């Protein structure tokens, strides 16, 4: 399940709780589009803002709605104690894989993080995906650490935060990491704007934020890249330039995609947990214009 | 209560729970030393790693042990929903002030943070201290935002992360911030190595990590600086250079002070929540040597 398009849906919510109907509709759209896997409760799915009970409930909902499409959920938490409990909860409702970010408040050392993966990987019975995204976890993996973690039992994939945008540098990056990890561990790209470059450079999977709302175009890019048609993948990604520009303008994909989900009627505003908010005013109009111009839906 | 030495004790804990006896001993030492206030469940007190129930229990313990010394606790959480609940809990057990950090996972905007302070300040009945420490919250306040927040009801102090280490630049920094905030709002320095410089530059308080374990020397520095004896404050701080060097070497004060608390017998190892750990091996020996050389206790 760690190849192809892994689509990361939002978890629409407000101060009263999760909008379960909206979440289920988002998942159903991914199933209908035939994504390769679903990455629920990722950063995009606001796992960090939900209680243990809420996370268990959302995991149950996605497994039910996924109709057999393999589901991964994040078990990230500041404390290893809580990670282990979340892993139990997730496995109990039938998820097929666990995404594990080294979430930090006090700065973590490379050894702290290795020990955490060592303990968790020894205590789970489904595969693990390593989550590397300093933008949210504030932890920087060395490649040496990736190599050590990838040797642990149950580790099957690494979600990397991006690649250089020059294709030959992207390839060097992927080759360098690949040399350090066992062949049964895949590499998946995140950072949607870099996905085509990443897959063209040898990444096996795309862990995608935009794919959680716009699975059809994300699947077209994934299929082109992974079937060897690098030019078509690049062309399709290039056609989304106005979307990538919005991601840059608003500090990442998360709020843009959440705003788009509201605009498209999947959910209502507010759909993010305060203090987070979707984009209002002129920015919202820009997003609506890009959705329309690109015929995203 | 937002002037003088506010001492921030550790919350010793392991995977089974909080070491309540060790925590109480730490608080009792602060009371005996006559610190001006106690900042429990700060970053030093590992608030971010504890459940709501654990935080409420620790808040109750510190108020009981404080014997009238005013107590502040952090109500930080990723979600405003949880911040409001934590504020209720803390007020219910009798804390005199609330420390509010803009904790982030997804990056926050200046407006997100203002709205959060606006909502919380309108819903509490004890004073608030604004917590500005990008090293743990990953949020950078602009001075303009500090000015807006300081005008809100109940806001009484700002805990700043440090000042430039050149005295005239430190003074410029404090004067610049002071101009933007009402006179009833104090400025407190954190970053222990910069405390003497900060107070000599006009800060009213020291929100101190080392003061949570070594209150006597921290009080001596505070009394010298706030009584106008800048030279004596600087001299005392200078005498602690080996401690400041350890803080730099180990990425901050937190793990050094936690290791020192173990070495001094206040608690046993492990005393931090995994994946965090105190310092082992050669580093631990270095810390023991510095404690002995400086006669810290």
XYZ file of C-alpha atoms in Angstrom:
594
model
C 0.000 0.000 0.000
C 3.021 2.296 0.035
C 3.069 2.940 -3.677
C 0.949 5.099 -5.937
C -1.374 7.825 -4.720
C -2.071 7.989 -1.005
C -4.741 10.653 -0.625
C -4.864 12.603 2.637
C -8.370 13.909 3.374
C -9.221 16.787 5.670
C -11.146 16.117 8.883
C -13.726 18.903 8.846
C -14.542 20.047 12.366
C -15.692 22.951 14.439
C -15.650 23.793 18.135
C -18.422 21.285 18.808
C -16.744 18.319 17.160
C -15.919 16.503 13.944
C -18.310 16.912 11.013
C -18.634 13.185 10.453
C -20.871 13.450 7.415
C -18.514 15.817 5.652
C -15.548 13.591 6.467
C -17.335 10.524 5.130
C -18.230 12.355 1.919
C -14.568 13.244 1.402
C -13.538 9.620 1.908
C -16.255 8.341 -0.414
C -14.966 10.629 -3.155
C -11.498 9.100 -2.788
C -12.904 5.582 -2.982
C -14.907 6.464 -6.091
C -11.790 7.882 -7.731
C -9.893 4.655 -6.910
C -6.961 6.111 -5.035
C -4.356 3.549 -4.020
C -4.627 4.272 -0.317
C -6.107 6.789 2.107
C -3.981 8.635 4.651
C -6.544 9.845 7.164
C -5.724 11.865 10.255
C -2.497 13.118 8.753
C -1.414 16.692 9.334
C -4.043 17.501 6.689
C -6.550 15.570 8.763
C -5.695 17.659 11.855
C -4.840 14.646 14.000
C -2.832 16.858 16.324
C -5.934 18.832 17.291
C -8.152 15.872 18.215
C -8.561 13.899 21.422
C -7.778 10.209 21.603
C -11.491 9.339 21.484
C -12.056 11.577 18.477
C -9.114 10.048 16.639
C -10.393 6.552 17.294
C -13.846 7.503 16.032
C -12.477 9.113 12.849
C -10.289 6.053 12.219
C -13.353 3.860 12.536
C -15.328 6.072 10.132
C -12.640 6.033 7.465
C -12.170 2.261 7.615
C -15.928 1.809 7.231
C -16.193 4.249 4.332
C -13.039 3.038 2.559
C -14.683 -0.125 1.159
C -11.448 -2.062 1.234
C -9.100 0.707 0.077
C -6.204 0.440 2.547
C -6.253 3.087 5.245
C -3.304 4.609 7.094
C -3.709 6.964 10.062
C -1.232 9.047 12.011
C -0.466 7.967 15.558
C 1.614 11.055 16.252
C 1.753 12.524 19.744
C 4.311 14.343 21.870
C 4.617 11.429 24.279
C 5.624 7.883 23.370
C 3.073 6.728 25.955
C 0.301 8.305 23.891
C 1.706 7.075 20.567
C 1.465 3.497 21.836
C -2.135 3.956 22.940
C -3.077 5.554 19.631
C -1.451 2.658 17.789
C -3.599 0.203 19.729
C -6.747 2.199 19.019
C -6.007 2.435 15.310
C -5.229 -1.248 14.920
C -8.383 -2.149 16.829
C -10.581 -0.464 14.196
C -8.790 -2.084 11.265
C -6.348 0.389 9.792
C -3.751 -1.219 7.517
C -0.820 1.057 8.310
C 0.330 3.668 10.805
C 1.980 6.989 10.018
C 4.402 8.040 12.716
C 5.675 11.634 12.961
C 8.280 12.643 15.556
C 6.142 15.444 16.972
C 8.122 17.792 19.168
C 7.687 20.537 21.735
C 11.068 20.385 23.422
C 13.631 19.834 20.681
C 14.339 16.150 20.006
C 17.733 14.570 19.358
C 18.404 11.982 16.652
C 18.754 9.365 19.408
C 15.454 10.309 21.061
C 13.701 9.796 17.749
C 15.437 6.526 16.940
C 14.469 5.145 20.356
C 10.876 6.209 19.850
C 10.644 4.426 16.474
C 12.389 1.403 17.962
C 9.882 1.124 20.783
C 6.814 1.727 18.626
C 7.895 -0.554 15.770
C 8.367 -3.382 18.273
C 4.845 -2.896 19.594
C 2.702 -2.820 16.453
C 1.463 -5.517 14.100
C 0.791 -3.404 10.993
C 3.335 -1.577 8.823
C 4.692 1.818 9.737
C 5.388 4.811 7.539
C 7.988 7.283 8.803
C 6.754 10.873 8.613
C 9.463 13.421 7.834
C 8.116 16.957 7.736
C 10.090 19.533 9.718
C 7.454 22.155 8.894
C 5.029 20.559 11.356
C 7.199 18.360 13.588
C 10.165 20.771 13.855
C 12.472 17.780 13.718
C 15.135 17.301 11.044
C 16.010 13.710 10.145
C 19.554 13.030 9.061
C 19.832 10.484 6.246
C 21.818 8.316 8.645
C 18.822 8.273 10.998
C 16.484 7.377 8.125
C 18.774 4.447 7.376
C 18.723 3.192 10.974
C 14.945 3.531 11.328
C 14.283 1.867 7.972
C 15.982 -1.308 9.265
C 13.494 -1.620 12.134
C 10.735 -4.244 11.971
C 7.448 -3.100 10.433
C 8.896 0.009 8.807
C 7.790 0.008 5.160
C 7.880 3.549 3.840
C 9.315 7.020 4.377
C 7.253 10.100 3.663
C 9.786 12.772 2.693
C 8.997 16.483 2.768
C 10.101 17.248 -0.747
C 12.947 17.136 -3.214
C 14.997 19.833 -4.940
C 12.994 21.210 -7.863
C 15.715 20.610 -10.451
C 15.075 17.077 -11.814
C 18.716 15.937 -11.709
C 19.088 17.141 -8.115
C 15.799 15.477 -7.199
C 17.089 12.203 -8.625
C 20.371 12.539 -6.698
C 18.366 13.096 -3.519
C 16.203 10.014 -4.004
C 19.161 7.831 -5.039
C 21.156 8.945 -1.990
C 18.326 8.029 0.396
C 17.552 4.771 -1.435
C 21.122 3.555 -0.918
C 20.669 3.837 2.848
C 17.418 1.904 3.212
C 16.321 -1.713 2.574
C 14.598 -2.439 -0.740
C 11.282 -3.283 0.953
C 11.015 0.316 2.237
C 9.415 2.711 -0.260
C 9.937 6.446 -0.544
C 6.916 8.701 -0.880
C 6.966 12.371 -1.753
C 4.886 15.023 -0.089
C 4.786 18.699 -0.919
C 2.265 18.509 -3.750
C 3.981 21.000 -6.031
C 7.040 18.721 -6.076
C 5.175 15.438 -6.490
C 5.686 14.986 -10.239
C 9.373 15.860 -9.916
C 9.684 13.477 -6.970
C 7.992 10.537 -8.657
C 9.867 11.190 -11.891
C 13.023 11.071 -9.744
C 12.175 7.638 -8.389
C 9.753 8.091 -5.496
C 7.303 5.176 -5.272
C 4.396 7.043 -3.773
C 2.795 10.440 -3.416
C 1.422 11.281 0.027
C -0.865 14.001 -1.183
C -2.820 16.831 0.418
C -4.465 17.998 -2.812
C -5.177 14.356 -3.656
C -7.426 14.251 -0.600
C -9.757 16.772 -2.252
C -8.925 16.513 -5.967
C -8.107 12.817 -6.434
C -8.667 12.628 -10.191
C -5.961 15.025 -11.299
C -3.609 13.689 -8.586
C -4.197 10.157 -9.884
C -3.493 11.254 -13.465
C -0.144 12.716 -12.387
C 0.687 9.629 -10.333
C -0.219 7.180 -13.117
C 1.809 9.115 -15.689
C 4.895 9.386 -13.463
C 4.876 5.798 -12.197
C 4.283 4.362 -15.681
C 7.389 6.165 -16.910
C 5.729 9.043 -18.779
C 7.719 11.746 -17.008
C 6.834 14.379 -19.574
C 3.095 13.901 -19.123
C 3.422 13.982 -15.330
C 5.415 17.208 -15.583
C 2.896 18.706 -18.021
C -0.056 17.903 -15.759
C 1.735 19.283 -12.710
C 2.667 22.400 -14.675
C -1.012 22.902 -15.522
C -1.650 23.283 -11.777
C 0.797 26.167 -11.366
C -1.888 28.579 -10.122
C -2.674 26.104 -7.329
C 0.998 25.771 -6.360
C 1.187 29.576 -6.316
C -1.692 29.669 -3.821
C 0.116 27.126 -1.624
C 3.175 29.391 -1.577
C 1.094 32.489 -0.910
C -0.746 30.979 2.060
C 2.190 29.231 3.701
C 1.416 25.719 2.491
C -1.362 23.578 1.100
C -3.362 23.012 4.267
C -5.456 26.160 4.553
C -5.899 26.472 0.799
C -7.311 22.947 0.522
C -9.493 23.427 3.607
C -10.858 26.639 2.099
C -11.438 24.871 -1.211
C -13.394 22.117 0.577
C -15.681 24.765 2.015
C -16.062 26.509 -1.350
C -16.942 23.233 -3.051
C -19.636 22.470 -0.462
C -17.995 19.448 1.150
C -18.251 21.261 4.445
C -19.181 24.617 5.947
C -17.073 27.352 7.516
C -15.676 27.025 10.169
C -14.171 23.663 9.283
C -10.843 23.983 11.108
C -10.136 23.862 14.854
C -9.543 27.321 16.352
C -7.105 29.056 16.429
C -6.762 27.763 12.845
C -9.108 29.266 10.318
C -9.692 28.950 6.612
C -8.906 31.865 4.338
C -11.392 34.728 4.148
C -11.780 37.850 2.049
C -9.765 38.417 -1.069
C -7.703 35.248 -0.597
C -10.864 33.189 -0.599
C -11.948 34.783 -3.847
C -8.554 33.999 -5.370
C -8.941 30.366 -4.380
C -12.442 30.221 -5.864
C -11.105 31.712 -9.097
C -8.304 29.146 -9.357
C -10.688 26.243 -8.697
C -12.891 27.524 -11.486
C -10.104 28.272 -13.938
C -8.486 24.854 -13.442
C -11.867 23.109 -13.426
C -10.922 21.378 -10.186
C -13.622 19.323 -8.557
C 3.019 38.884 40.950
C 4.613 39.707 37.603
C 7.782 41.221 39.039
C 10.860 39.691 40.617
C 11.805 36.035 40.353
C 9.212 33.665 38.998
C 10.716 30.201 39.451
C 9.679 27.468 37.016
C 9.968 24.007 38.570
C 10.256 20.744 36.656
C 7.439 18.215 36.844
C 9.327 14.944 37.378
C 7.528 12.049 35.707
C 7.981 8.674 34.123
C 5.864 6.447 31.909
C 3.613 5.563 34.842
C 2.805 9.112 35.854
C 3.922 12.228 37.688
C 6.295 11.808 40.637
C 4.143 13.861 42.980
C 6.498 13.666 45.929
C 9.458 14.876 43.899
C 7.381 17.706 42.443
C 6.213 18.782 45.877
C 9.794 18.760 47.186
C 10.835 21.049 44.336
C 8.003 23.460 45.127
C 8.772 23.421 48.845
C 12.355 24.419 48.111
C 11.091 27.435 46.155
C 8.804 28.461 48.988
C 11.635 28.142 51.518
C 13.860 30.329 49.335
C 11.084 32.959 49.174
C 10.774 33.278 45.402
C 8.316 35.945 44.291
C 6.118 33.554 42.341
C 6.056 30.003 41.033
C 5.509 29.225 37.352
C 4.462 25.584 37.404
C 3.607 23.546 34.333
C 5.614 25.829 32.098
C 7.673 24.372 29.284
C 10.102 23.412 32.064
C 7.213 21.705 33.829
C 6.429 19.672 30.709
C 2.819 20.822 30.527
C 2.676 19.877 26.874
C 3.251 16.209 27.685
C 0.520 15.829 30.306
C -3.163 15.033 30.039
C -5.821 17.465 31.195
C -6.385 15.434 34.363
C -2.673 15.312 35.130
C -2.341 19.061 34.626
C -5.236 19.748 36.947
C -3.723 17.465 39.598
C -0.286 19.111 39.340
C -1.876 22.565 39.557
C -3.674 21.474 42.719
C -0.434 20.125 44.210
C 1.523 23.283 43.559
C -1.157 25.563 45.001
C -1.269 23.407 48.146
C 2.524 23.346 48.525
C 3.038 27.024 47.673
C 1.845 28.288 51.085
C 0.537 31.520 49.653
C 3.304 32.208 47.159
C 1.369 33.134 43.997
C 1.230 30.353 41.428
C 0.978 30.652 37.656
C 0.426 27.644 35.362
C 0.476 27.292 31.616
C -2.831 26.669 29.867
C -1.182 26.095 26.515
C -2.728 23.678 24.007
C -2.971 23.431 20.243
C -6.719 24.009 20.289
C -8.458 27.055 21.727
C -11.179 24.664 22.899
C -8.653 22.922 25.136
C -7.051 26.162 26.314
C -10.432 27.309 27.627
C -10.988 24.045 29.501
C -7.495 24.162 30.997
C -8.107 27.743 32.121
C -11.248 26.630 33.964
C -9.418 23.744 35.620
C -6.527 25.939 36.742
C -8.766 28.648 38.163
C -10.824 26.028 39.983
C -7.798 24.905 42.024
C -6.756 28.437 42.929
C -3.935 29.513 40.652
C -3.357 33.269 40.637
C -2.303 33.661 36.999
C -2.311 31.840 33.683
C 0.573 31.576 31.242
C -0.641 31.357 27.667
C 1.672 30.185 24.863
C 0.529 30.147 21.227
C 1.384 26.482 20.730
C 1.423 25.512 17.084
C 1.437 22.477 14.823
C 0.164 24.052 11.634
C 1.818 27.439 11.338
C -0.203 30.244 12.954
C -0.753 33.727 11.587
C -0.545 36.914 13.665
C -4.336 37.217 13.362
C -4.939 33.620 14.521
C -2.913 34.319 17.629
C -4.546 37.667 18.357
C -7.991 36.085 18.094
C -6.952 33.283 20.438
C -5.732 35.739 23.089
C -8.850 37.832 22.589
C -11.142 34.869 23.198
C -9.223 33.506 26.174
C -8.689 36.865 27.874
C -12.432 37.495 27.720
C -13.130 34.173 29.406
C -10.842 34.195 32.433
C -10.991 35.958 35.783
C -7.296 35.867 36.743
C -4.421 37.702 35.031
C -2.724 36.346 31.926
C 0.928 36.305 31.014
C 1.756 36.142 27.313
C 4.341 33.460 26.540
C 6.688 34.335 23.695
C 9.181 31.555 22.993
C 9.546 30.565 19.341
C 11.875 27.735 20.369
C 8.963 25.731 21.718
C 5.869 27.317 20.132
C 7.369 27.926 16.684
C 5.462 31.185 16.545
C 7.122 34.578 16.122
C 5.332 37.534 17.671
C 5.716 40.870 15.982
C 6.016 43.807 18.375
C 2.836 45.161 16.840
C 1.031 41.977 17.902
C 2.463 42.260 21.422
C 1.043 45.760 21.551
C -2.431 44.645 20.467
C -2.530 41.703 22.880
C -1.234 43.782 25.804
C -4.325 46.013 25.491
C -6.666 43.066 26.072
C -8.411 42.670 29.446
C -6.561 40.548 32.031
C -3.218 40.682 30.211
C -0.597 41.721 32.787
C 2.799 40.501 31.613
C 4.817 39.367 28.606
C 7.429 36.637 28.935
C 9.994 37.414 26.265
C 12.472 34.836 24.966
C 15.588 36.915 25.495
C 17.344 40.149 24.667
C 20.507 40.946 22.694
C 23.525 40.267 24.890
C 25.043 43.723 24.436
C 23.596 45.858 27.277
C 22.800 48.927 25.141
C 21.019 46.767 22.561
C 19.160 44.946 25.334
C 17.974 48.303 26.662
C 16.860 49.410 23.200
C 14.897 46.175 22.860
C 13.096 46.587 26.163
C 12.404 50.294 25.588
C 10.979 49.568 22.142
C 8.573 46.954 23.491
C 7.647 49.068 26.514
C 6.519 51.917 24.268
C 3.950 49.619 22.661
C 2.304 48.246 25.795
C 0.266 49.765 28.661
C 2.156 50.577 31.876
C 0.273 47.919 33.878
C 1.806 45.186 31.697
C 5.239 44.016 32.879
C 8.012 42.499 30.804
C 9.766 39.378 32.055
C 12.913 37.883 30.648
C 13.472 34.210 30.051
C 16.615 32.564 28.725
C 18.487 32.323 32.007
C 21.892 33.301 30.630
C 20.411 36.635 29.553
C 18.441 37.324 32.722
C 20.863 39.750 34.363
C 21.282 41.653 31.107
C 17.504 41.691 30.624
C 16.690 42.939 34.115
C 19.527 45.465 33.994
C 17.946 46.659 30.734
C 14.581 47.241 32.373
C 12.750 43.923 32.520
C 10.544 43.698 35.614
C 10.688 39.968 36.111
C 12.728 36.866 35.413
C 10.775 33.785 34.356
C 13.482 31.344 35.274
C 14.221 27.692 34.528
C 17.331 27.505 36.708
C 15.467 29.401 39.421
C 13.124 26.408 39.622
C 16.004 24.271 40.884
C 18.546 26.798 42.208
C 16.357 29.566 43.641
C 18.968 31.133 45.939
C 21.453 32.249 43.313
C 18.602 33.238 40.986
C 17.116 35.371 43.754
C 20.472 37.025 44.415
C 20.759 38.005 40.747
C 17.163 39.235 40.699
C 17.474 41.301 43.874
C 20.723 42.900 42.685
C 19.350 43.790 39.252
C 15.968 45.076 40.423
C 17.521 47.168 43.226
C 19.693 48.919 40.681
C 22.987 47.163 41.365
C 23.593 46.216 37.752
C 27.260 45.450 38.341
C 26.535 42.913 41.066
C 23.835 41.228 38.960
C 26.269 40.996 36.057
C 29.019 39.663 38.308
C 26.779 36.938 39.751
C 25.546 35.942 36.317
C 29.121 35.881 35.041
C 30.028 33.494 37.865
C 27.558 31.012 36.353
C 29.272 30.938 32.949
C 29.963 27.193 33.141
C 26.223 26.615 33.572
C 25.374 28.851 30.618
C 27.932 26.902 28.582
C 26.128 23.647 29.425
C 22.826 25.194 28.318
C 24.396 26.044 24.958
C 25.998 22.629 24.635
C 22.766 20.713 25.285
C 20.426 22.868 23.221
C 18.883 24.826 26.086
C 18.384 24.743 29.820
C 15.659 22.113 30.025
C 17.575 18.845 29.876
C 20.501 20.212 31.849
C 18.273 21.265 34.732
C 16.309 17.992 34.604
C 19.593 16.071 34.735
C 20.774 18.250 37.623
C 17.559 17.520 39.538
C 18.279 13.806 39.201
C 21.905 14.257 40.231
C 20.889 16.246 43.302
C 18.455 13.545 44.378
C 15.233 15.506 43.906
C 14.059 12.745 41.604
C 15.251 9.559 39.920
C 16.024 8.790 36.306
C 13.892 8.594 34.166
C 12.271 11.878 35.145
C 11.211 13.098 31.692
C 8.414 11.835 29.448
C 9.695 9.650 26.599
C 10.879 10.335 23.944
C 12.591 13.027 26.047
C 15.436 11.840 28.235
C 17.902 13.434 30.587
C 21.574 13.519 29.684
C 23.636 10.360 30.162
C 27.297 9.442 29.917
C 29.981 12.063 29.662
C 27.513 14.943 29.504
C 26.042 13.868 32.816
C 29.482 13.869 34.379
C 30.118 17.362 33.025
C 26.885 18.570 34.626
C 27.812 16.970 37.956
C 31.209 18.665 37.795
C 29.683 22.091 37.139
C 27.180 21.699 39.975
C 30.044 20.863 42.309
C 32.397 23.593 41.078
C 29.712 26.279 41.341
C 28.446 24.879 44.653
C 24.923 24.876 43.252
C 22.288 23.302 45.454
